[in-house]
mmCIF file of C-alpha atoms in Angstrom:
data_model
loop_
_atom_site.group_PDB
_atom_site.id
_atom_site.type_symbol
_atom_site.label_atom_id
_atom_site.label_comp_id
_atom_site.label_asym_id
_atom_site.label_seq_id
_atom_site.Cartn_x
_atom_site.Cartn_y
_atom_site.Cartn_z
ATOM 1 C CA UNK A 1 4.317 14.963 15.853
ATOM 2 C CA UNK A 2 4.819 12.113 18.364
ATOM 3 C CA UNK A 3 2.079 9.527 17.900
ATOM 4 C CA UNK A 4 1.020 7.349 20.820
ATOM 5 C CA UNK A 5 -2.093 5.772 19.401
ATOM 6 C CA UNK A 6 -3.446 9.085 18.093
ATOM 7 C CA UNK A 7 -4.989 8.742 14.645
ATOM 8 C CA UNK A 8 -3.864 10.909 11.773
ATOM 9 C CA UNK A 9 -6.426 12.319 9.364
ATOM 10 C CA UNK A 10 -6.804 10.208 6.175
ATOM 11 C CA UNK A 11 -4.186 11.169 3.588
ATOM 12 C CA UNK A 12 -4.849 11.063 -0.151
ATOM 13 C CA UNK A 13 -1.867 9.779 -2.124
ATOM 14 C CA UNK A 14 -0.876 7.435 -4.951
ATOM 15 C CA UNK A 15 0.789 4.894 -2.659
ATOM 16 C CA UNK A 16 3.412 4.646 0.076
ATOM 17 C CA UNK A 17 7.171 4.924 -0.359
ATOM 18 C CA UNK A 18 8.717 2.437 2.072
ATOM 19 C CA UNK A 19 12.233 3.437 3.207
ATOM 20 C CA UNK A 20 14.274 0.914 5.174
ATOM 21 C CA UNK A 21 16.569 1.857 8.078
ATOM 22 C CA UNK A 22 18.594 4.881 6.859
ATOM 23 C CA UNK A 23 20.983 4.884 9.874
ATOM 24 C CA UNK A 24 21.846 8.545 9.382
ATOM 25 C CA UNK A 25 24.907 9.394 11.448
ATOM 26 C CA UNK A 26 28.095 11.431 11.435
ATOM 27 C CA UNK A 27 30.166 8.360 12.296
ATOM 28 C CA UNK A 28 31.200 6.369 9.233
ATOM 29 C CA UNK A 29 30.614 2.596 9.572
ATOM 30 C CA UNK A 30 33.883 0.769 10.210
ATOM 31 C CA UNK A 31 34.687 -0.718 6.802
ATOM 32 C CA UNK A 32 32.989 1.845 4.566
ATOM 33 C CA UNK A 33 35.651 3.604 2.504
ATOM 34 C CA UNK A 34 33.680 6.687 1.459
ATOM 35 C CA UNK A 35 35.950 9.740 1.333
ATOM 36 C CA UNK A 36 33.051 11.951 2.416
ATOM 37 C CA UNK A 37 30.453 10.779 4.927
ATOM 38 C CA UNK A 38 27.432 10.791 5.370
ATOM 39 C CA UNK A 39 26.622 12.173 1.913
ATOM 40 C CA UNK A 40 25.975 8.636 0.655
ATOM 41 C CA UNK A 41 22.904 8.122 2.820
ATOM 42 C CA UNK A 42 21.730 11.746 2.548
ATOM 43 C CA UNK A 43 21.853 11.382 -1.239
ATOM 44 C CA UNK A 44 19.659 8.301 -1.056
ATOM 45 C CA UNK A 45 17.118 10.142 1.082
ATOM 46 C CA UNK A 46 17.134 13.039 -1.376
ATOM 47 C CA UNK A 47 16.375 10.574 -4.152
ATOM 48 C CA UNK A 48 13.530 9.192 -2.025
ATOM 49 C CA UNK A 49 12.137 12.732 -1.777
ATOM 50 C CA UNK A 50 12.245 13.073 -5.561
ATOM 51 C CA UNK A 51 10.541 9.703 -6.138
ATOM 52 C CA UNK A 52 7.829 10.389 -3.565
ATOM 53 C CA UNK A 53 7.050 13.870 -4.837
ATOM 54 C CA UNK A 54 7.129 12.912 -8.518
ATOM 55 C CA UNK A 55 4.705 10.032 -7.962
ATOM 56 C CA UNK A 56 2.526 11.443 -5.188
ATOM 57 C CA UNK A 57 3.668 8.939 -2.546
ATOM 58 C CA UNK A 58 3.529 9.212 1.245
ATOM 59 C CA UNK A 59 6.881 8.182 2.825
ATOM 60 C CA UNK A 60 7.123 5.585 5.585
ATOM 61 C CA UNK A 61 10.486 5.000 7.319
ATOM 62 C CA UNK A 62 10.814 1.557 8.892
ATOM 63 C CA UNK A 63 12.900 2.639 11.902
ATOM 64 C CA UNK A 64 16.536 3.474 12.693
ATOM 65 C CA UNK A 65 16.325 6.853 11.014
ATOM 66 C CA UNK A 66 19.397 7.611 13.127
ATOM 67 C CA UNK A 67 22.406 5.377 13.707
ATOM 68 C CA UNK A 68 22.726 6.609 17.297
ATOM 69 C CA UNK A 69 19.998 7.745 19.717
ATOM 70 C CA UNK A 70 21.770 11.076 20.209
ATOM 71 C CA UNK A 71 23.330 12.504 17.049
ATOM 72 C CA UNK A 72 25.908 15.113 18.126
ATOM 73 C CA UNK A 73 26.514 16.728 14.727
ATOM 74 C CA UNK A 74 24.259 19.784 14.507
ATOM 75 C CA UNK A 75 25.144 20.436 10.864
ATOM 76 C CA UNK A 76 24.112 16.901 9.921
ATOM 77 C CA UNK A 77 20.813 17.232 11.779
ATOM 78 C CA UNK A 78 20.075 20.455 9.938
ATOM 79 C CA UNK A 79 20.869 18.830 6.586
ATOM 80 C CA UNK A 80 18.595 15.905 7.428
ATOM 81 C CA UNK A 81 15.760 18.190 8.505
ATOM 82 C CA UNK A 82 15.987 20.124 5.234
ATOM 83 C CA UNK A 83 15.812 16.858 3.309
ATOM 84 C CA UNK A 84 12.858 15.483 5.268
ATOM 85 C CA UNK A 85 10.964 18.748 4.924
ATOM 86 C CA UNK A 86 11.278 18.321 1.166
ATOM 87 C CA UNK A 87 8.652 15.540 1.165
ATOM 88 C CA UNK A 88 5.211 16.818 0.138
ATOM 89 C CA UNK A 89 3.720 14.363 2.667
ATOM 90 C CA UNK A 90 5.246 14.392 6.145
ATOM 91 C CA UNK A 91 7.138 11.104 6.701
ATOM 92 C CA UNK A 92 5.639 8.535 9.054
ATOM 93 C CA UNK A 93 8.506 7.050 11.091
ATOM 94 C CA UNK A 94 8.690 3.912 13.193
ATOM 95 C CA UNK A 95 11.061 3.803 16.187
ATOM 96 C CA UNK A 96 14.026 1.458 15.800
ATOM 97 C CA UNK A 97 16.499 0.173 18.343
ATOM 98 C CA UNK A 98 19.179 2.617 17.162
ATOM 99 C CA UNK A 99 16.797 5.537 17.722
ATOM 100 C CA UNK A 100 16.424 5.033 21.467
ATOM 101 C CA UNK A 101 18.667 5.006 24.537
ATOM 102 C CA UNK A 102 16.161 3.247 26.754
ATOM 103 C CA UNK A 103 13.207 0.935 26.200
ATOM 104 C CA UNK A 104 11.029 3.547 24.496
ATOM 105 C CA UNK A 105 11.437 6.936 22.839
ATOM 106 C CA UNK A 106 12.147 9.762 25.307
ATOM 107 C CA UNK A 107 12.952 13.466 25.183
ATOM 108 C CA UNK A 108 16.640 12.576 25.366
ATOM 109 C CA UNK A 109 16.560 10.974 21.889
ATOM 110 C CA UNK A 110 17.243 12.997 18.742
ATOM 111 C CA UNK A 111 14.329 11.394 16.891
ATOM 112 C CA UNK A 112 11.922 12.783 19.501
ATOM 113 C CA UNK A 113 13.091 16.307 18.676
ATOM 114 C CA UNK A 114 12.258 15.827 14.989
ATOM 115 C CA UNK A 115 8.804 14.591 15.957
ATOM 116 C CA UNK A 116 8.103 17.406 18.383
ATOM 117 C CA UNK A 117 9.126 19.946 15.720
ATOM 118 C CA UNK A 118 6.732 18.358 13.198
ATOM 119 C CA UNK A 119 9.522 17.379 10.819
ATOM 120 C CA UNK A 120 8.207 13.797 10.892
ATOM 121 C CA UNK A 121 5.357 11.903 12.531
ATOM 122 C CA UNK A 122 6.974 9.446 14.963
ATOM 123 C CA UNK A 123 5.115 6.365 16.176
ATOM 124 C CA UNK A 124 6.154 5.860 19.807
ATOM 125 C CA UNK A 125 3.589 3.225 20.829
ATOM 126 C CA UNK A 126 2.270 0.164 19.008
ATOM 127 C CA UNK A 127 -1.117 1.121 17.546
ATOM 128 C CA UNK A 128 -3.160 1.717 14.395
ATOM 129 C CA UNK A 129 -1.922 5.145 13.317
ATOM 130 C CA UNK A 130 -2.975 6.236 9.837
ATOM 131 C CA UNK A 131 -5.286 5.767 6.878
ATOM 132 C CA UNK A 132 -4.425 6.496 3.261
ATOM 133 C CA UNK A 133 -6.804 6.936 0.344
ATOM 134 C CA UNK A 134 -5.143 5.452 -2.745
ATOM 135 C CA UNK A 135 -7.465 5.851 -5.707
ATOM 136 C CA UNK A 136 -10.712 4.099 -4.820
ATOM 137 C CA UNK A 137 -9.127 1.976 -2.085
ATOM 138 C CA UNK A 138 -8.426 2.839 1.522
ATOM 139 C CA UNK A 139 -5.326 1.548 3.276
ATOM 140 C CA UNK A 140 -5.061 1.241 7.066
ATOM 141 C CA UNK A 141 -1.597 1.411 8.666
ATOM 142 C CA UNK A 142 -0.539 0.251 12.103
ATOM 143 C CA UNK A 143 2.970 0.305 13.584
ATOM 144 C CA UNK A 144 4.917 -1.438 16.323
ATOM 145 C CA UNK A 145 8.223 0.126 17.473
ATOM 146 C CA UNK A 146 11.237 -1.951 18.431
ATOM 147 C CA UNK A 147 10.875 -3.809 21.717
ATOM 148 C CA UNK A 148 7.071 -3.674 21.807
ATOM 149 C CA UNK A 149 4.791 -6.626 21.143
ATOM 150 C CA UNK A 150 3.498 -7.174 17.633
ATOM 151 C CA UNK A 151 -0.259 -7.733 17.876
ATOM 152 C CA UNK A 152 -1.616 -11.177 17.098
ATOM 153 C CA UNK A 153 -5.081 -9.781 16.378
ATOM 154 C CA UNK A 154 -5.502 -6.448 14.599
ATOM 155 C CA UNK A 155 -9.194 -6.816 13.826
ATOM 156 C CA UNK A 156 -11.151 -3.712 14.721
ATOM 157 C CA UNK A 157 -8.190 -1.397 14.185
ATOM 158 C CA UNK A 158 -9.886 0.236 11.194
ATOM 159 C CA UNK A 159 -13.365 0.517 9.766
ATOM 160 C CA UNK A 160 -14.019 0.191 6.075
ATOM 161 C CA UNK A 161 -10.433 -0.202 4.840
ATOM 162 C CA UNK A 162 -9.681 -2.314 1.768
ATOM 163 C CA UNK A 163 -6.162 -3.302 2.859
ATOM 164 C CA UNK A 164 -4.849 -3.611 6.397
ATOM 165 C CA UNK A 165 -1.073 -3.206 6.787
ATOM 166 C CA UNK A 166 1.251 -3.171 9.780
ATOM 167 C CA UNK A 167 4.867 -1.975 10.046
ATOM 168 C CA UNK A 168 7.340 -3.433 12.555
ATOM 169 C CA UNK A 169 11.003 -3.189 13.570
ATOM 170 C CA UNK A 170 11.839 -6.591 14.998
ATOM 171 C CA UNK A 171 14.027 -9.706 14.926
ATOM 172 C CA UNK A 172 11.971 -11.852 12.554
ATOM 173 C CA UNK A 173 13.096 -15.305 11.374
ATOM 174 C CA UNK A 174 12.514 -14.949 7.638
ATOM 175 C CA UNK A 175 15.193 -17.385 6.492
ATOM 176 C CA UNK A 176 15.953 -19.969 9.129
ATOM 177 C CA UNK A 177 16.316 -17.373 11.856
ATOM 178 C CA UNK A 178 18.729 -17.116 14.763
ATOM 179 C CA UNK A 179 18.483 -17.114 18.562
ATOM 180 C CA UNK A 180 15.769 -14.750 19.751
ATOM 181 C CA UNK A 181 14.191 -14.268 16.317
ATOM 182 C CA UNK A 182 10.408 -14.621 16.047
ATOM 183 C CA UNK A 183 9.004 -16.747 13.213
ATOM 184 C CA UNK A 184 6.379 -14.970 11.072
ATOM 185 C CA UNK A 185 2.890 -15.657 12.404
ATOM 186 C CA UNK A 186 -0.682 -14.943 11.388
ATOM 187 C CA UNK A 187 -1.915 -11.530 12.545
ATOM 188 C CA UNK A 188 -5.696 -11.700 12.487
ATOM 189 C CA UNK A 189 -7.149 -9.003 10.271
ATOM 190 C CA UNK A 190 -3.764 -7.978 8.807
ATOM 191 C CA UNK A 191 -3.059 -8.457 5.092
ATOM 192 C CA UNK A 192 0.519 -7.207 4.814
ATOM 193 C CA UNK A 193 3.190 -6.816 7.500
ATOM 194 C CA UNK A 194 6.390 -4.962 6.531
ATOM 195 C CA UNK A 195 9.420 -5.253 8.790
ATOM 196 C CA UNK A 196 12.545 -3.152 9.208
ATOM 197 C CA UNK A 197 15.569 -3.927 11.413
ATOM 198 C CA UNK A 198 16.864 -6.800 9.239
ATOM 199 C CA UNK A 199 19.087 -5.074 6.732
ATOM 200 C CA UNK A 200 19.001 -7.493 3.805
ATOM 201 C CA UNK A 201 15.981 -7.969 1.541
ATOM 202 C CA UNK A 202 14.156 -11.173 2.492
ATOM 203 C CA UNK A 203 11.775 -13.462 0.634
ATOM 204 C CA UNK A 204 8.107 -12.960 1.487
ATOM 205 C CA UNK A 205 6.560 -15.368 3.976
ATOM 206 C CA UNK A 206 2.820 -16.106 4.138
ATOM 207 C CA UNK A 207 1.399 -16.912 7.598
ATOM 208 C CA UNK A 208 -2.366 -17.343 7.479
ATOM 209 C CA UNK A 209 -3.642 -14.329 5.552
ATOM 210 C CA UNK A 210 -0.687 -12.181 6.632
ATOM 211 C CA UNK A 211 2.104 -11.697 4.091
ATOM 212 C CA UNK A 212 5.354 -10.765 5.840
ATOM 213 C CA UNK A 213 7.851 -8.642 3.910
ATOM 214 C CA UNK A 214 11.318 -7.325 4.735
ATOM 215 C CA UNK A 215 12.533 -4.833 2.078
ATOM 216 C CA UNK A 216 16.005 -4.258 3.563
ATOM 217 C CA UNK A 217 17.778 -1.008 4.327
ATOM 218 C CA UNK A 218 18.895 1.826 2.063
ATOM 219 C CA UNK A 219 22.307 2.194 3.700
ATOM 220 C CA UNK A 220 24.809 -0.672 3.730
ATOM 221 C CA UNK A 221 26.449 -0.711 7.159
ATOM 222 C CA UNK A 222 28.557 -3.867 7.130
ATOM 223 C CA UNK A 223 30.457 -6.095 4.720
ATOM 224 C CA UNK A 224 27.890 -8.893 4.772
ATOM 225 C CA UNK A 225 25.696 -6.432 2.822
ATOM 226 C CA UNK A 226 28.267 -5.862 0.077
ATOM 227 C CA UNK A 227 25.948 -7.394 -2.537
ATOM 228 C CA UNK A 228 22.767 -5.825 -1.186
ATOM 229 C CA UNK A 229 21.147 -3.337 -3.576
ATOM 230 C CA UNK A 230 19.881 -0.201 -1.760
ATOM 231 C CA UNK A 231 16.267 0.354 -2.781
ATOM 232 C CA UNK A 232 13.145 2.125 -1.636
ATOM 233 C CA UNK A 233 9.853 0.377 -2.332
ATOM 234 C CA UNK A 234 6.476 1.624 -3.528
ATOM 235 C CA UNK A 235 3.542 -0.030 -1.751
ATOM 236 C CA UNK A 236 0.406 0.105 -3.877
ATOM 237 C CA UNK A 237 -3.241 -0.194 -2.908
ATOM 238 C CA UNK A 238 -3.144 -3.944 -3.500
ATOM 239 C CA UNK A 239 -0.296 -4.534 -1.073
ATOM 240 C CA UNK A 240 2.400 -5.134 -3.693
ATOM 241 C CA UNK A 241 5.914 -3.686 -3.454
ATOM 242 C CA UNK A 242 7.718 -2.183 -6.445
ATOM 243 C CA UNK A 243 11.486 -1.700 -6.117
ATOM 244 C CA UNK A 244 13.094 1.683 -6.760
ATOM 245 C CA UNK A 245 16.873 1.372 -6.921
ATOM 246 C CA UNK A 246 18.688 4.249 -5.241
ATOM 247 C CA UNK A 247 22.016 5.786 -6.322
ATOM 248 C CA UNK A 248 24.929 3.884 -4.860
ATOM 249 C CA UNK A 249 28.496 2.807 -5.537
ATOM 250 C CA UNK A 250 29.160 -0.874 -5.986
ATOM 251 C CA UNK A 251 32.358 -1.345 -3.983
ATOM 252 C CA UNK A 252 32.086 0.683 -0.791
ATOM 253 C CA UNK A 253 33.850 -1.590 1.696
ATOM 254 C CA UNK A 254 37.504 -2.044 2.564
ATOM 255 C CA UNK A 255 37.848 -5.840 2.432
ATOM 256 C CA UNK A 256 41.470 -5.916 3.627
ATOM 257 C CA UNK A 257 41.965 -9.098 5.619
ATOM 258 C CA UNK A 258 38.446 -10.336 4.860
ATOM 259 C CA UNK A 259 39.213 -12.555 1.844
ATOM 260 C CA UNK A 260 40.613 -15.877 3.033
ATOM 261 C CA UNK A 261 41.776 -18.506 0.583
ATOM 262 C CA UNK A 262 40.503 -22.021 1.074
ATOM 263 C CA UNK A 263 42.907 -24.719 2.233
ATOM 264 C CA UNK A 264 43.230 -26.287 -1.219
ATOM 265 C CA UNK A 265 44.334 -22.950 -2.720
ATOM 266 C CA UNK A 266 41.457 -22.967 -5.178
ATOM 267 C CA UNK A 267 38.152 -21.476 -4.095
ATOM 268 C CA UNK A 268 38.145 -18.259 -2.068
ATOM 269 C CA UNK A 269 36.118 -18.440 1.105
ATOM 270 C CA UNK A 270 34.514 -15.060 0.702
ATOM 271 C CA UNK A 271 30.781 -15.410 1.199
ATOM 272 C CA UNK A 272 29.472 -16.650 4.501
ATOM 273 C CA UNK A 273 25.771 -16.263 3.753
ATOM 274 C CA UNK A 274 24.264 -18.443 6.460
ATOM 275 C CA UNK A 275 22.935 -18.439 9.974
ATOM 276 C CA UNK A 276 26.423 -17.358 11.079
ATOM 277 C CA UNK A 277 26.134 -13.922 9.504
ATOM 278 C CA UNK A 278 22.704 -13.334 10.966
ATOM 279 C CA UNK A 279 23.975 -14.244 14.419
ATOM 280 C CA UNK A 280 26.714 -11.639 14.099
ATOM 281 C CA UNK A 281 24.542 -8.587 13.490
ATOM 282 C CA UNK A 282 24.959 -6.549 16.668
ATOM 283 C CA UNK A 283 21.845 -4.524 16.059
ATOM 284 C CA UNK A 284 19.761 -7.684 15.683
ATOM 285 C CA UNK A 285 21.122 -10.177 18.200
ATOM 286 C CA UNK A 286 19.381 -10.369 21.558
ATOM 287 C CA UNK A 287 22.172 -12.655 22.784
ATOM 288 C CA UNK A 288 24.830 -10.031 22.051
ATOM 289 C CA UNK A 289 22.893 -7.577 24.198
ATOM 290 C CA UNK A 290 22.931 -10.086 27.044
ATOM 291 C CA UNK A 291 26.718 -10.312 26.934
ATOM 292 C CA UNK A 292 28.550 -7.136 26.002
ATOM 293 C CA UNK A 293 31.661 -9.060 24.920
ATOM 294 C CA UNK A 294 29.705 -11.415 22.648
ATOM 295 C CA UNK A 295 30.590 -14.492 24.692
ATOM 296 C CA UNK A 296 27.144 -16.111 24.438
ATOM 297 C CA UNK A 297 27.048 -15.774 20.675
ATOM 298 C CA UNK A 298 30.688 -16.873 20.420
ATOM 299 C CA UNK A 299 29.987 -20.060 22.371
ATOM 300 C CA UNK A 300 27.033 -20.903 20.117
ATOM 301 C CA UNK A 301 29.076 -20.293 16.974
ATOM 302 C CA UNK A 302 32.017 -22.369 18.175
ATOM 303 C CA UNK A 303 29.637 -25.227 18.976
ATOM 304 C CA UNK A 304 28.179 -24.997 15.480
ATOM 305 C CA UNK A 305 31.684 -25.028 13.998
ATOM 306 C CA UNK A 306 32.318 -28.370 15.709
ATOM 307 C CA UNK A 307 28.924 -29.832 14.781
ATOM 308 C CA UNK A 308 29.265 -28.827 11.108
ATOM 309 C CA UNK A 309 33.015 -29.492 10.801
ATOM 310 C CA UNK A 310 33.401 -25.951 9.455
ATOM 311 C CA UNK A 311 36.581 -25.166 7.526
ATOM 312 C CA UNK A 312 39.304 -23.021 9.091
ATOM 313 C CA UNK A 313 38.843 -20.409 6.348
ATOM 314 C CA UNK A 314 35.168 -19.875 7.130
ATOM 315 C CA UNK A 315 35.845 -19.942 10.881
ATOM 316 C CA UNK A 316 38.313 -17.071 10.415
ATOM 317 C CA UNK A 317 35.778 -14.968 8.524
ATOM 318 C CA UNK A 318 33.014 -15.567 11.059
ATOM 319 C CA UNK A 319 35.237 -14.788 14.023
ATOM 320 C CA UNK A 320 36.237 -11.553 12.329
ATOM 321 C CA UNK A 321 32.563 -10.676 11.826
ATOM 322 C CA UNK A 322 31.853 -11.312 15.499
ATOM 323 C CA UNK A 323 34.695 -9.023 16.577
ATOM 324 C CA UNK A 324 33.280 -6.239 14.385
ATOM 325 C CA UNK A 325 29.771 -6.785 15.745
ATOM 326 C CA UNK A 326 30.960 -6.552 19.350
ATOM 327 C CA UNK A 327 32.863 -3.356 18.537
ATOM 328 C CA UNK A 328 29.784 -1.780 16.865
ATOM 329 C CA UNK A 329 27.633 -2.769 19.843
ATOM 330 C CA UNK A 330 30.094 -1.220 22.304
ATOM 331 C CA UNK A 331 30.092 2.068 20.412
ATOM 332 C CA UNK A 332 26.284 2.299 19.998
#
């Protein structure tokens, strides 16, 4: 079903299983070294099915179900459909930037086909979309797809709910932010806001009564996520998230050429966990979209190098990350 503000009937369940950005696709991410692809992500989704069905949970996918708007591999689509149909509750899916070719979901996007065939319920327009009965408490759920405005006032969206939640797929500045990112803000009437799009788990941020959460994705796409633990999350009736680690291999990236020794020959400049990395995520950077060759982002980074007197070792790593981001953007 494609939802455009239509309300689903209340669903009785034990909680929600929140699944971050699967990025299902037949094309293996550049530095992943899996011998067989995309079984890694399909296996994680199959585990999500098992968790949801064992515990009576309704699945919610935070966006970017697909890595490309049009997935050409028919066999992969069939495998994915079989997996998604395994959920006892039909998944509720937000629309991410990788799911769409244009500004909004259209018939030319693969995700629309899954919605029209009732494999999933796809939220195409920002709106309150569902209610869930979890024990004695009722949970209201709204969603905002990528590129649409997150409401600042959600009061009146539901009547008689005990917890008001909203799901988004946006550039949100959880930890210092980057150009174009929106700082968390108070959404009137909303208790919990859960965001996709940003692939690494972020610390919760409280803005007014609204607690902003970013669980992170289940599929590691790039080397800056090498230490990220793929997890799904159970949202209970009180708005708390409980982590469910998914099966994964520890070392899945080819790091050839990515480990640069520091000038003194001692420490290895390997982790660049800063605003640099966030700037380099092609799927997140509005500036990269403005310049297909990454020139705007590159100029900002080079200026920051000068201002911070950044070492040559770190500069090399960051420039390499930018080159990869531009390549991913060109292929998407």
